Short mmCIF file of C-alpha atoms in Angstrom, two decimals:
data_model
loop_
_atom_site.label_atom_id
_atom_site.label_comp_id
_atom_site.label_asym_id
_atom_site.label_seq_id
_atom_site.Cartn_x
_atom_site.Cartn_y
_atom_site.Cartn_z
CA UNK A 95 145.80 -138.70 -250.35
CA UNK A 96 146.67 -142.14 -250.27
CA UNK A 97 148.48 -143.90 -253.46
CA UNK A 98 146.26 -146.93 -254.25
CA UNK A 99 148.40 -148.77 -256.79
CA UNK A 100 148.37 -152.64 -256.62
CA UNK A 101 149.59 -155.48 -258.57
CA UNK A 102 147.33 -157.75 -260.57
CA UNK A 103 147.87 -160.61 -258.09
CA UNK A 104 147.10 -158.12 -254.99
CA UNK A 105 143.91 -156.87 -256.98
CA UNK A 106 142.65 -160.18 -257.76
CA UNK A 107 143.17 -161.46 -254.13
CA UNK A 108 141.13 -158.49 -252.79
CA UNK A 109 137.86 -159.74 -254.58
CA UNK A 110 136.48 -162.03 -252.01
CA UNK A 111 134.98 -165.72 -252.97
CA UNK A 112 131.18 -165.44 -253.08
CA UNK A 113 130.97 -161.75 -253.80
CA UNK A 114 129.27 -160.32 -256.76
CA UNK A 115 131.49 -158.57 -259.56
CA UNK A 116 130.42 -156.50 -262.26
CA UNK A 117 133.02 -156.68 -265.29
CA UNK A 118 133.47 -153.74 -267.37
CA UNK A 119 133.65 -153.48 -271.05
CA UNK A 120 131.66 -155.71 -273.74
CA UNK A 121 132.29 -158.71 -275.89
CA UNK A 122 135.51 -158.17 -277.69
CA UNK A 123 136.24 -154.62 -276.32
CA UNK A 124 138.04 -153.06 -273.47
CA UNK A 125 137.29 -155.94 -270.42
CA UNK A 126 139.66 -155.94 -267.95
CA UNK A 127 140.82 -159.37 -269.20
CA UNK A 128 144.53 -159.26 -267.35
CA UNK A 129 142.65 -159.14 -263.93
CA UNK A 130 140.17 -161.57 -265.13
CA UNK A 131 142.93 -164.25 -266.12
CA UNK A 132 144.54 -163.52 -262.67
CA UNK A 133 140.97 -164.52 -260.85
CA UNK A 134 140.96 -167.68 -262.97
CA UNK A 135 144.62 -168.22 -262.00
CA UNK A 136 143.66 -167.84 -258.33
CA UNK A 137 140.70 -169.90 -258.54
CA UNK A 138 138.09 -167.52 -257.32
CA UNK A 139 134.76 -169.61 -256.19
CA UNK A 140 131.06 -168.97 -256.01
CA UNK A 141 131.18 -165.29 -257.77
CA UNK A 142 128.24 -163.78 -258.95
CA UNK A 143 128.73 -162.09 -262.21
CA UNK A 144 127.06 -158.96 -263.40
CA UNK A 145 127.38 -157.36 -266.77
CA UNK A 146 125.61 -156.25 -269.89
CA UNK A 147 126.88 -157.89 -273.33
CA UNK A 148 129.56 -159.87 -272.39
CA UNK A 149 132.05 -162.81 -273.81
CA UNK A 150 135.46 -164.13 -272.99
CA UNK A 151 135.48 -162.46 -269.78
CA UNK A 152 132.27 -164.48 -268.50
CA UNK A 153 132.76 -167.35 -270.53
CA UNK A 154 136.35 -167.96 -269.03
CA UNK A 155 135.15 -167.60 -265.50
CA UNK A 156 132.26 -169.74 -265.85
CA UNK A 157 134.10 -172.47 -267.65
CA UNK A 158 136.94 -172.54 -264.83
CA UNK A 159 134.10 -173.00 -262.39
CA UNK A 160 134.62 -169.82 -260.50
CA UNK A 161 130.99 -168.77 -261.10
CA UNK A 162 127.72 -169.76 -259.40
CA UNK A 163 125.37 -167.03 -260.85
CA UNK A 164 125.46 -164.64 -263.50
CA UNK A 165 123.17 -161.71 -264.33
CA UNK A 166 123.34 -160.36 -267.97
CA UNK A 167 121.77 -159.24 -271.04
CA UNK A 168 123.89 -161.48 -273.58
CA UNK A 169 126.54 -163.80 -273.25
CA UNK A 170 128.02 -164.70 -276.44
CA UNK A 171 130.99 -164.07 -279.33
CA UNK A 172 128.75 -162.08 -281.58
CA UNK A 173 129.40 -162.98 -285.14
CA UNK A 174 131.91 -165.69 -284.11
CA UNK A 175 129.01 -167.70 -282.51
CA UNK A 176 127.55 -168.79 -279.05
CA UNK A 177 129.67 -168.80 -275.59
CA UNK A 178 130.46 -172.45 -275.19
CA UNK A 179 131.15 -172.68 -271.40
CA UNK A 180 128.10 -170.14 -270.45
CA UNK A 181 125.92 -172.32 -272.90
CA UNK A 182 126.95 -175.92 -271.67
CA UNK A 183 126.66 -174.91 -267.70
CA UNK A 184 123.05 -173.22 -268.20
CA UNK A 185 121.81 -176.22 -270.30
CA UNK A 186 123.13 -178.70 -267.54
CA UNK A 187 121.69 -176.40 -264.94
CA UNK A 188 124.96 -175.67 -263.11
CA UNK A 189 125.17 -172.03 -262.79
CA UNK A 190 122.00 -169.78 -262.08
CA UNK A 191 121.55 -167.26 -264.91
CA UNK A 192 119.40 -164.07 -264.43
CA UNK A 193 117.79 -163.19 -267.65
CA UNK A 194 118.12 -159.43 -268.66
CA UNK A 195 118.14 -157.06 -271.30
CA UNK A 196 120.40 -154.03 -272.01
CA UNK A 197 118.08 -151.47 -270.59
CA UNK A 198 117.55 -153.49 -267.44
CA UNK A 199 121.06 -153.69 -266.77
CA UNK A 200 121.81 -149.96 -267.47
CA UNK A 201 118.65 -148.97 -265.58
CA UNK A 202 119.72 -151.16 -262.56
CA UNK A 203 123.14 -149.88 -262.30
CA UNK A 204 121.86 -146.34 -262.89
CA UNK A 205 119.22 -146.76 -259.90
CA UNK A 206 122.14 -147.74 -257.50
CA UNK A 207 124.31 -145.17 -258.70
CA UNK A 208 121.91 -142.56 -257.94
CA UNK A 209 120.93 -144.23 -254.55
CA UNK A 210 117.76 -145.18 -255.52
CA UNK A 211 115.97 -148.56 -254.77
CA UNK A 212 114.70 -148.89 -258.53
CA UNK A 213 114.10 -146.78 -261.62
CA UNK A 214 111.37 -147.00 -264.23
CA UNK A 215 111.52 -147.74 -267.98
CA UNK A 216 109.17 -148.17 -270.79
CA UNK A 217 110.57 -151.43 -271.95
CA UNK A 218 110.29 -155.18 -271.29
CA UNK A 219 106.30 -154.97 -271.38
CA UNK A 220 105.04 -158.19 -273.45
CA UNK A 221 108.31 -159.86 -273.34
CA UNK A 222 109.38 -163.20 -271.49
CA UNK A 223 112.25 -161.18 -269.68
CA UNK A 224 109.60 -160.12 -267.34
CA UNK A 225 107.97 -163.43 -267.06
CA UNK A 226 111.19 -165.32 -265.69
CA UNK A 227 111.68 -162.80 -263.23
CA UNK A 228 108.62 -163.44 -261.26
CA UNK A 229 108.47 -159.80 -260.11
CA UNK A 230 111.89 -160.25 -258.44
CA UNK A 231 113.81 -157.61 -260.11
CA UNK A 232 111.56 -156.37 -262.71
CA UNK A 233 107.79 -155.28 -261.84
CA UNK A 234 104.78 -153.51 -263.52
CA UNK A 235 104.12 -150.22 -262.15
CA UNK A 236 101.59 -147.44 -263.17
CA UNK A 237 103.13 -143.90 -263.08
CA UNK A 238 102.04 -141.99 -260.09
CA UNK A 239 101.55 -139.09 -262.40
CA UNK A 240 100.28 -140.10 -265.64
CA UNK A 241 98.80 -143.44 -264.83
CA UNK A 242 100.93 -145.16 -267.67
CA UNK A 243 102.10 -148.61 -267.55
CA UNK A 244 105.86 -148.97 -266.69
CA UNK A 245 108.39 -151.60 -265.65
CA UNK A 246 110.32 -150.85 -262.54
CA UNK A 247 114.01 -152.28 -262.29
CA UNK A 248 115.50 -152.97 -259.19
CA UNK A 249 118.95 -151.59 -258.29
CA UNK A 250 121.94 -153.49 -259.14
CA UNK A 251 124.78 -153.04 -256.66
CA UNK A 252 127.77 -155.07 -257.29
CA UNK A 253 130.07 -155.77 -254.27
CA UNK A 254 133.08 -155.18 -256.50
CA UNK A 255 133.50 -153.37 -260.12
CA UNK A 256 136.55 -154.05 -262.10
CA UNK A 257 136.95 -152.12 -265.51
CA UNK A 258 139.94 -151.60 -267.58
CA UNK A 259 140.59 -147.73 -268.75
CA UNK A 260 143.28 -146.08 -270.98
CA UNK A 261 144.68 -144.02 -268.08
CA UNK A 262 144.43 -143.53 -264.31
CA UNK A 263 146.82 -141.65 -261.83
CA UNK A 264 147.99 -143.40 -258.64
CA UNK A 265 144.88 -142.30 -256.55
CA UNK A 266 142.33 -143.50 -259.24
CA UNK A 267 141.32 -140.48 -261.41
CA UNK A 268 140.29 -142.38 -264.46
CA UNK A 269 140.17 -141.28 -267.98
CA UNK A 270 138.27 -143.43 -270.37
CA UNK A 271 138.68 -142.84 -274.23
CA UNK A 272 136.08 -143.88 -276.65
CA UNK A 273 133.00 -145.54 -276.24
CA UNK A 274 132.13 -145.47 -272.35
CA UNK A 275 129.72 -148.59 -272.53
CA UNK A 276 128.28 -148.65 -269.14
CA UNK A 277 131.64 -148.58 -267.09
CA UNK A 278 130.82 -145.34 -265.41
CA UNK A 279 127.67 -146.82 -263.89
CA UNK A 280 129.18 -149.70 -262.93
CA UNK A 281 131.93 -148.05 -260.98
CA UNK A 282 129.21 -145.75 -259.37
CA UNK A 283 126.95 -148.44 -258.17
CA UNK A 284 129.43 -150.60 -256.43
CA UNK A 285 130.70 -150.96 -253.04
CA UNK A 286 134.26 -151.22 -254.24
CA UNK A 287 135.93 -150.58 -257.32
CA UNK A 288 139.26 -151.84 -259.24
CA UNK A 289 140.74 -149.87 -262.03
CA UNK A 290 143.28 -151.61 -264.34
CA UNK A 291 145.00 -149.18 -266.84
CA UNK A 292 147.19 -149.05 -269.84
CA UNK A 293 149.18 -146.36 -268.26
CA UNK A 294 149.63 -144.75 -264.67
CA UNK A 295 149.98 -141.05 -265.33
CA UNK A 296 151.16 -138.14 -263.10
CA UNK A 297 148.12 -136.90 -261.09
CA UNK A 298 148.95 -133.23 -262.16
CA UNK A 299 148.74 -134.10 -265.70
CA UNK A 300 145.54 -135.91 -265.49
CA UNK A 301 144.14 -132.95 -263.37
CA UNK A 302 144.79 -130.53 -266.40
CA UNK A 303 141.65 -131.92 -268.19
CA UNK A 304 139.16 -132.80 -265.17
CA UNK A 305 136.55 -132.79 -267.93
CA UNK A 306 138.09 -135.93 -269.30
CA UNK A 307 138.05 -137.89 -266.02
CA UNK A 308 135.12 -139.98 -266.03
CA UNK A 309 135.69 -141.33 -262.49
CA UNK A 310 136.78 -139.11 -259.52
CA UNK A 311 139.62 -140.78 -257.37
CA UNK A 312 137.50 -141.23 -254.13
CA UNK A 313 135.21 -143.68 -255.99
CA UNK A 314 138.36 -146.01 -256.51
CA UNK A 315 139.77 -148.59 -254.12
CA UNK A 316 142.47 -150.27 -256.04
CA UNK A 317 144.48 -148.97 -259.36
CA UNK A 318 146.66 -151.57 -261.36
CA UNK A 319 149.34 -150.96 -264.28
CA UNK A 320 148.19 -153.41 -266.92
CA UNK A 321 149.61 -152.38 -270.16
CA UNK A 322 147.64 -154.51 -272.81
CA UNK A 323 145.19 -155.31 -269.89
CA UNK A 324 142.12 -155.62 -272.16
CA UNK A 325 143.94 -158.10 -274.66
CA UNK A 326 142.61 -159.86 -276.47
CA UNK A 327 139.80 -157.31 -276.33
CA UNK A 328 140.53 -153.97 -278.10
CA UNK A 329 141.47 -150.82 -275.97
CA UNK A 330 140.49 -147.79 -278.08
CA UNK A 331 143.59 -145.68 -279.08
CA UNK A 332 145.76 -148.58 -278.04
CA UNK A 333 144.98 -151.63 -279.68
CA UNK A 334 142.55 -153.50 -281.80
CA UNK A 335 140.97 -156.64 -280.63
CA UNK A 336 142.79 -160.06 -281.44
CA UNK A 337 140.06 -161.80 -283.32
CA UNK A 338 142.26 -165.18 -283.90
CA UNK A 339 142.63 -165.23 -280.15
CA UNK A 340 138.93 -165.53 -279.64
CA UNK A 341 138.74 -168.15 -282.45
CA UNK A 342 141.44 -170.22 -280.76
CA UNK A 343 139.60 -169.83 -277.60
CA UNK A 344 136.39 -171.09 -278.96
CA UNK A 345 137.94 -173.89 -280.83
CA UNK A 346 139.65 -175.28 -278.01
CA UNK A 347 136.45 -175.18 -276.19
CA UNK A 348 134.41 -176.95 -278.55
CA UNK A 349 136.90 -179.66 -278.45
CA UNK A 350 136.63 -179.66 -274.53
CA UNK A 351 140.24 -178.33 -274.32
CA UNK A 352 139.58 -175.08 -271.92
CA UNK A 353 142.26 -176.51 -269.87
CA UNK A 354 144.76 -176.34 -272.72
CA UNK A 355 143.72 -172.48 -273.15
CA UNK A 356 144.26 -171.96 -269.64
CA UNK A 357 147.77 -173.60 -269.54
CA UNK A 358 148.78 -171.53 -272.78
CA UNK A 359 147.45 -167.96 -271.75
CA UNK A 360 146.41 -167.93 -267.85
CA UNK A 361 148.73 -170.22 -265.70
CA UNK B 134 133.04 -163.78 -314.35
CA UNK B 135 132.21 -163.21 -311.05
CA UNK B 136 128.74 -164.06 -309.95
CA UNK B 137 125.90 -161.31 -310.45
CA UNK B 138 125.32 -161.11 -306.81
CA UNK B 139 125.57 -163.44 -303.86
CA UNK B 140 122.34 -164.47 -301.44
CA UNK B 141 123.97 -162.60 -298.70
CA UNK B 142 124.35 -159.39 -301.19
CA UNK B 143 120.92 -159.83 -302.07
CA UNK B 144 119.78 -159.74 -298.47
CA UNK B 145 121.83 -156.87 -297.92
CA UNK B 146 120.72 -154.67 -300.58
CA UNK B 147 117.13 -155.42 -299.98
CA UNK B 148 117.59 -154.49 -295.99
CA UNK B 149 119.26 -151.17 -296.82
CA UNK B 150 116.04 -150.07 -298.64
CA UNK B 151 114.25 -150.17 -295.26
CA UNK B 152 116.42 -147.07 -294.27
CA UNK B 153 114.94 -143.88 -295.41
CA UNK B 154 117.22 -140.75 -295.90
CA UNK B 155 117.36 -138.68 -292.46
CA UNK B 156 116.38 -141.69 -290.29
CA UNK B 157 117.94 -142.74 -287.03
CA UNK B 158 118.90 -146.43 -287.32
CA UNK B 159 119.81 -148.35 -284.26
CA UNK B 160 122.10 -151.18 -285.74
CA UNK B 161 123.85 -154.22 -284.63
CA UNK B 162 126.81 -156.59 -285.64
CA UNK B 163 126.71 -158.34 -289.07
CA UNK B 164 124.33 -158.07 -292.19
CA UNK B 165 122.49 -154.84 -290.49
CA UNK B 166 125.88 -153.15 -290.24
CA UNK B 167 126.61 -153.43 -294.11
CA UNK B 168 123.05 -152.85 -294.92
CA UNK B 169 123.11 -149.43 -292.94
CA UNK B 170 126.72 -148.59 -294.61
CA UNK B 171 125.17 -149.35 -298.02
CA UNK B 172 122.21 -147.22 -297.42
CA UNK B 173 124.28 -144.19 -296.45
CA UNK B 174 126.42 -144.44 -299.73
CA UNK B 175 123.42 -144.80 -301.82
CA UNK B 176 119.76 -143.42 -301.29
CA UNK B 177 119.89 -142.49 -297.52
CA UNK B 178 123.08 -140.19 -297.17
CA UNK B 179 121.51 -138.42 -293.96
CA UNK B 180 120.69 -141.71 -292.44
CA UNK B 181 122.19 -141.64 -288.96
CA UNK B 182 123.60 -144.99 -287.85
CA UNK B 183 123.74 -145.36 -283.93
CA UNK B 184 125.60 -148.32 -282.22
CA UNK B 185 124.35 -149.14 -278.72
CA UNK B 186 127.84 -149.07 -277.10
CA UNK B 187 127.85 -145.30 -277.62
CA UNK B 188 128.58 -143.74 -280.96
CA UNK B 189 126.41 -141.74 -283.25
CA UNK B 190 126.93 -141.03 -287.01
CA UNK B 191 130.51 -142.64 -287.31
CA UNK B 192 132.08 -142.24 -290.67
CA UNK B 193 132.93 -145.80 -291.08
CA UNK B 194 135.74 -146.52 -293.17
CA UNK B 195 136.28 -150.32 -292.21
CA UNK B 196 133.80 -152.81 -291.46
CA UNK B 197 133.42 -152.70 -287.36
CA UNK B 198 133.84 -156.54 -285.87
CA UNK B 199 131.00 -155.34 -283.41
CA UNK B 200 129.20 -152.39 -282.24
CA UNK B 201 131.65 -151.48 -279.54
CA UNK B 202 134.45 -151.58 -282.12
CA UNK B 203 137.11 -148.89 -282.02
CA UNK B 204 136.42 -148.19 -285.71
CA UNK B 205 132.91 -147.26 -284.94
CA UNK B 206 134.38 -144.10 -283.20
CA UNK B 207 136.23 -142.86 -286.20
CA UNK B 208 134.67 -139.43 -287.11
CA UNK B 209 131.62 -140.00 -285.08
CA UNK B 210 129.31 -136.86 -284.07
CA UNK B 211 129.21 -137.91 -280.60
CA UNK B 212 130.92 -140.85 -278.77
CA UNK B 213 129.02 -141.71 -275.24
CA UNK B 214 127.81 -144.82 -273.64
CA UNK B 215 124.69 -147.30 -273.23
CA UNK B 216 122.92 -144.97 -270.88
CA UNK B 217 122.57 -142.05 -273.58
CA UNK B 218 121.80 -144.18 -276.39
CA UNK B 219 119.00 -146.19 -274.67
CA UNK B 220 117.68 -143.11 -273.31
CA UNK B 221 117.17 -141.87 -276.86
CA UNK B 222 115.61 -145.22 -277.64
CA UNK B 223 113.34 -145.20 -274.71
CA UNK B 224 112.53 -141.09 -275.61
CA UNK B 225 111.17 -142.52 -279.36
CA UNK B 226 114.15 -140.86 -281.08
CA UNK B 227 115.07 -144.14 -283.06
CA UNK B 228 113.30 -144.49 -286.13
CA UNK B 229 114.38 -148.00 -287.32
CA UNK B 230 116.24 -151.12 -285.81
CA UNK B 231 117.20 -154.27 -287.03
CA UNK B 232 117.01 -157.63 -285.29
CA UNK B 233 117.72 -161.52 -285.74
CA UNK B 234 117.07 -164.08 -283.46
CA UNK B 235 116.61 -167.97 -283.13
CA UNK B 236 112.93 -168.12 -283.71
CA UNK B 237 109.97 -165.80 -285.18
CA UNK B 238 106.56 -166.35 -285.23
CA UNK B 239 103.74 -165.31 -287.43
CA UNK B 240 103.35 -162.01 -285.38
CA UNK B 241 107.07 -161.05 -285.31
CA UNK B 242 107.68 -162.16 -281.99
CA UNK B 243 111.59 -163.18 -281.54
CA UNK B 244 113.35 -165.56 -279.44
CA UNK B 245 116.79 -165.05 -279.09
CA UNK B 246 117.04 -166.71 -275.66
CA UNK B 247 116.39 -170.50 -275.51
CA UNK B 248 114.87 -173.41 -277.40
CA UNK B 249 113.12 -175.75 -275.35
CA UNK B 250 112.30 -175.53 -271.82
CA UNK B 251 113.37 -172.35 -270.29
CA UNK B 252 114.98 -173.65 -267.11
CA UNK B 253 116.78 -176.49 -268.62
CA UNK B 254 116.95 -175.68 -272.34
CA UNK B 255 118.20 -178.00 -275.27
CA UNK B 256 119.89 -174.86 -276.79
CA UNK B 257 120.70 -171.80 -275.11
CA UNK B 258 121.19 -168.72 -276.97
CA UNK B 259 123.26 -165.68 -275.79
CA UNK B 260 120.12 -163.62 -274.76
CA UNK B 261 118.54 -160.56 -275.50
CA UNK B 262 121.17 -158.01 -275.47
CA UNK B 263 119.51 -155.06 -276.64
CA UNK B 264 117.02 -156.89 -278.70
CA UNK B 265 113.81 -156.70 -276.44
CA UNK B 266 114.51 -152.97 -275.65
CA UNK B 267 114.95 -152.34 -279.41
CA UNK B 268 111.52 -154.34 -280.07
CA UNK B 269 109.57 -152.44 -277.44
CA UNK B 270 110.82 -148.94 -278.01
CA UNK B 271 112.12 -148.24 -281.73
CA UNK B 272 109.44 -146.80 -284.04
CA UNK B 273 109.68 -149.92 -286.29
CA UNK B 274 111.76 -153.05 -286.57
CA UNK B 275 113.34 -155.04 -289.29
CA UNK B 276 114.07 -158.64 -288.55
CA UNK B 277 116.75 -160.55 -290.76
CA UNK B 278 116.58 -164.25 -290.28
CA UNK B 279 117.51 -167.91 -291.90
CA UNK B 280 114.43 -169.27 -293.20
CA UNK B 281 114.18 -172.71 -291.83
CA UNK B 282 111.18 -174.54 -290.49
CA UNK B 283 112.49 -174.71 -286.86
CA UNK B 284 113.06 -171.07 -286.74
CA UNK B 285 109.64 -170.20 -288.06
CA UNK B 286 107.17 -171.95 -285.54
CA UNK B 287 103.68 -171.20 -284.97
CA UNK B 288 104.61 -170.06 -281.62
CA UNK B 289 108.15 -169.02 -280.09
CA UNK B 290 109.67 -171.10 -277.43
CA UNK B 291 110.57 -167.96 -275.60
CA UNK B 292 109.35 -164.49 -276.35
CA UNK B 293 112.10 -162.26 -275.93
CA UNK B 294 111.41 -159.32 -278.36
CA UNK B 295 107.82 -158.45 -278.64
CA UNK B 296 106.39 -158.11 -282.18
CA UNK B 297 102.89 -157.79 -282.80
CA UNK B 298 102.07 -160.40 -279.57
CA UNK B 299 99.10 -161.80 -280.15
CA UNK B 300 97.71 -159.80 -283.22
CA UNK B 301 95.75 -156.53 -283.40
CA UNK B 302 95.94 -154.66 -280.23
CA UNK B 303 98.35 -156.78 -278.82
CA UNK B 304 101.01 -154.19 -277.92
CA UNK B 305 98.74 -151.74 -276.79
CA UNK B 306 97.24 -154.20 -274.43
CA UNK B 307 100.89 -154.89 -273.22
CA UNK B 308 101.34 -151.30 -272.27
CA UNK B 309 104.03 -150.83 -275.31
CA UNK B 310 103.62 -147.03 -276.73
CA UNK B 311 104.88 -147.57 -280.10
CA UNK B 312 106.64 -149.69 -282.55
CA UNK B 313 106.40 -153.34 -284.33
CA UNK B 314 108.00 -155.14 -286.91
CA UNK B 315 107.38 -154.38 -290.37
CA UNK B 316 109.57 -156.62 -292.37
CA UNK B 317 110.99 -160.02 -292.34
CA UNK B 318 114.23 -160.47 -294.57
CA UNK B 319 115.19 -164.21 -294.97
CA UNK B 320 117.54 -166.15 -297.13
CA UNK B 321 114.46 -167.06 -299.46
CA UNK B 322 112.62 -163.75 -299.48
CA UNK B 323 110.88 -160.98 -297.89
CA UNK B 324 107.69 -161.16 -295.36
CA UNK B 325 105.81 -158.24 -294.29
CA UNK B 326 102.74 -158.06 -291.67
CA UNK B 327 99.09 -157.45 -292.76
CA UNK B 328 97.94 -154.01 -291.49
CA UNK B 329 94.85 -155.37 -290.13
CA UNK B 330 95.32 -158.85 -288.87
CA UNK B 331 99.19 -158.25 -287.93
CA UNK B 332 100.02 -161.79 -289.45
CA UNK B 333 103.15 -162.38 -291.66
CA UNK B 334 102.53 -162.88 -295.30
CA UNK B 335 105.12 -163.24 -298.26
CA UNK B 336 105.75 -160.01 -299.91
CA UNK B 337 108.27 -161.12 -302.40
CA UNK B 338 110.47 -164.48 -303.02
CA UNK B 339 114.06 -164.22 -304.35
CA UNK B 340 114.60 -165.11 -308.03
CA UNK B 341 115.04 -169.01 -308.20
CA UNK B 342 112.91 -169.56 -304.92
CA UNK B 343 109.47 -171.03 -305.13
CA UNK B 344 106.81 -170.28 -303.18
CA UNK B 345 106.53 -173.90 -302.40
CA UNK B 346 110.00 -174.09 -300.82
CA UNK B 347 108.84 -170.92 -298.47
CA UNK B 348 106.03 -172.68 -297.24
CA UNK B 349 107.63 -175.88 -296.58
CA UNK B 350 110.11 -173.65 -294.53
CA UNK B 351 107.49 -171.88 -292.37
CA UNK B 352 105.80 -173.39 -289.53
CA UNK B 353 102.56 -171.66 -289.85
CA UNK B 354 100.08 -170.83 -292.63
CA UNK B 355 101.57 -168.09 -294.74
CA UNK B 356 99.45 -165.76 -297.35
CA UNK B 357 101.53 -165.93 -300.54
CA UNK B 358 99.03 -164.44 -302.71
CA UNK B 359 100.25 -160.83 -302.83
CA UNK B 360 103.89 -162.00 -303.38
CA UNK B 361 105.80 -161.14 -306.81
CA UNK B 362 109.76 -161.69 -307.44
CA UNK B 363 112.17 -159.68 -305.39
CA UNK B 364 114.06 -156.81 -307.47
CA UNK B 365 117.64 -157.87 -308.38
CA UNK B 366 120.51 -155.62 -306.84
CA UNK B 367 121.92 -153.21 -309.05
CA UNK B 368 125.33 -153.32 -310.54
CA UNK B 369 126.34 -150.08 -308.62
CA UNK B 370 125.32 -151.76 -305.15
CA UNK B 371 127.19 -154.84 -305.75
CA UNK B 372 130.28 -152.76 -306.76
CA UNK B 373 130.10 -150.70 -303.69
CA UNK B 374 129.72 -153.82 -301.37
CA UNK B 375 132.60 -155.95 -303.03
CA UNK B 376 134.95 -152.73 -303.30
CA UNK B 377 134.23 -150.22 -300.57
CA UNK B 378 132.08 -151.76 -297.84
CA UNK B 379 132.80 -155.44 -297.53
CA UNK B 380 135.90 -155.90 -299.55
CA UNK B 381 137.16 -158.81 -297.43
CA UNK B 382 134.54 -161.08 -298.86
CA UNK B 383 132.20 -161.27 -295.88
CA UNK B 384 129.31 -161.45 -298.04
CA UNK B 385 130.52 -164.44 -300.18
#
């Protein structure tokens, strides 16, 4: 077996411009922020971002002109307010946005993880989330068995998935503690996977409790040791979210000073 | 002397009453979370609070900042992920969900996506998140909104989360198998939906709020003939909110 340890720099440069990238975690929690910052630093271009309920990771990449298209159910800062760069770019028509809801992201990833072209759901009927898709990714179908009206969700297959986990061994056996979000599905749906982890542990140790390993090594292409790699997001059992950091980001962006944020925290 | 109660406290207390004991409750960040905790500490100790990020029946000691907060994991019955939680929702295991949004119309259809033309919007909101899913698939939905004219239009600019659609039979026609909104709680009063017309009507107005003010802030005709004054919160409820559930002053 081959060790897959990479530096943050190597991991970010292994993500091609114009590829589609699924980003794990959610809004304030366990997003792979150290790797996202490195992608901004390396000025990745033309990315298609895939996520579900997203905040700083998406907004920072969008504001830094790394993104041509985003696909998500939600981009915002929950109780702190709207996502300034996402909002600005969508209102000006500078990025493409594919409207989803949580269920379609999760179902599309699940389909890809299962090797299927689509999976049916019962959601979306009557919602304009269906309408704006024009049958591209969501389509009404009849159940072949019961005749019920269902919605088929096209499989979502990211070129690359990046997640942050609490623990991995050098080969990519990865343990996620606390809420899974949809990180497992993102990993299993993707063509290539990079895991950043708080700790890199001995493979014999992680294999003592294989039932706690969410992701087997062969699905992982790169492993990065990144302590505090989710900061300012929380990482369950390691640290809480730094809400003041998110407030500072929003304040700076609202003043049009994203560069100031980047100078302070990214470069 | 501190205030008898604040507007937000009144809203939270009223929202908590929507939860019945033993119900499975799908809860989002903000006021609904506080309402859920209050229900659990008062009339509904056996309600099961479910957060979409993966935790079921947490023992919340401190108010989480979001549904994916590490605080949600403490003492939970199980901790899983989106796929399991949305499967429960699709399977009809969730009794009640709380939703907010940018606009609501008289049938309880919600917009949390965009104001203006969708392709080049005047205001771009965060999007559905799980709202569309919850509106389609939970057994009933309670809406919490700010009561302003621009937020209560005759028709929503974009229908993110289906309410009663275009009236009686609308949901069935669309193919939805259950659900629909039952209550709208605002900063002025409480609205419900007529069982036959599915149109929103005023059920109660807060102490000190006039029916006229509610009409002025509603962009469609609203039946106010059935309305009475909203019951004030009890001192025990306010004490719980201030001393135990939200002691950091988030309801001031």
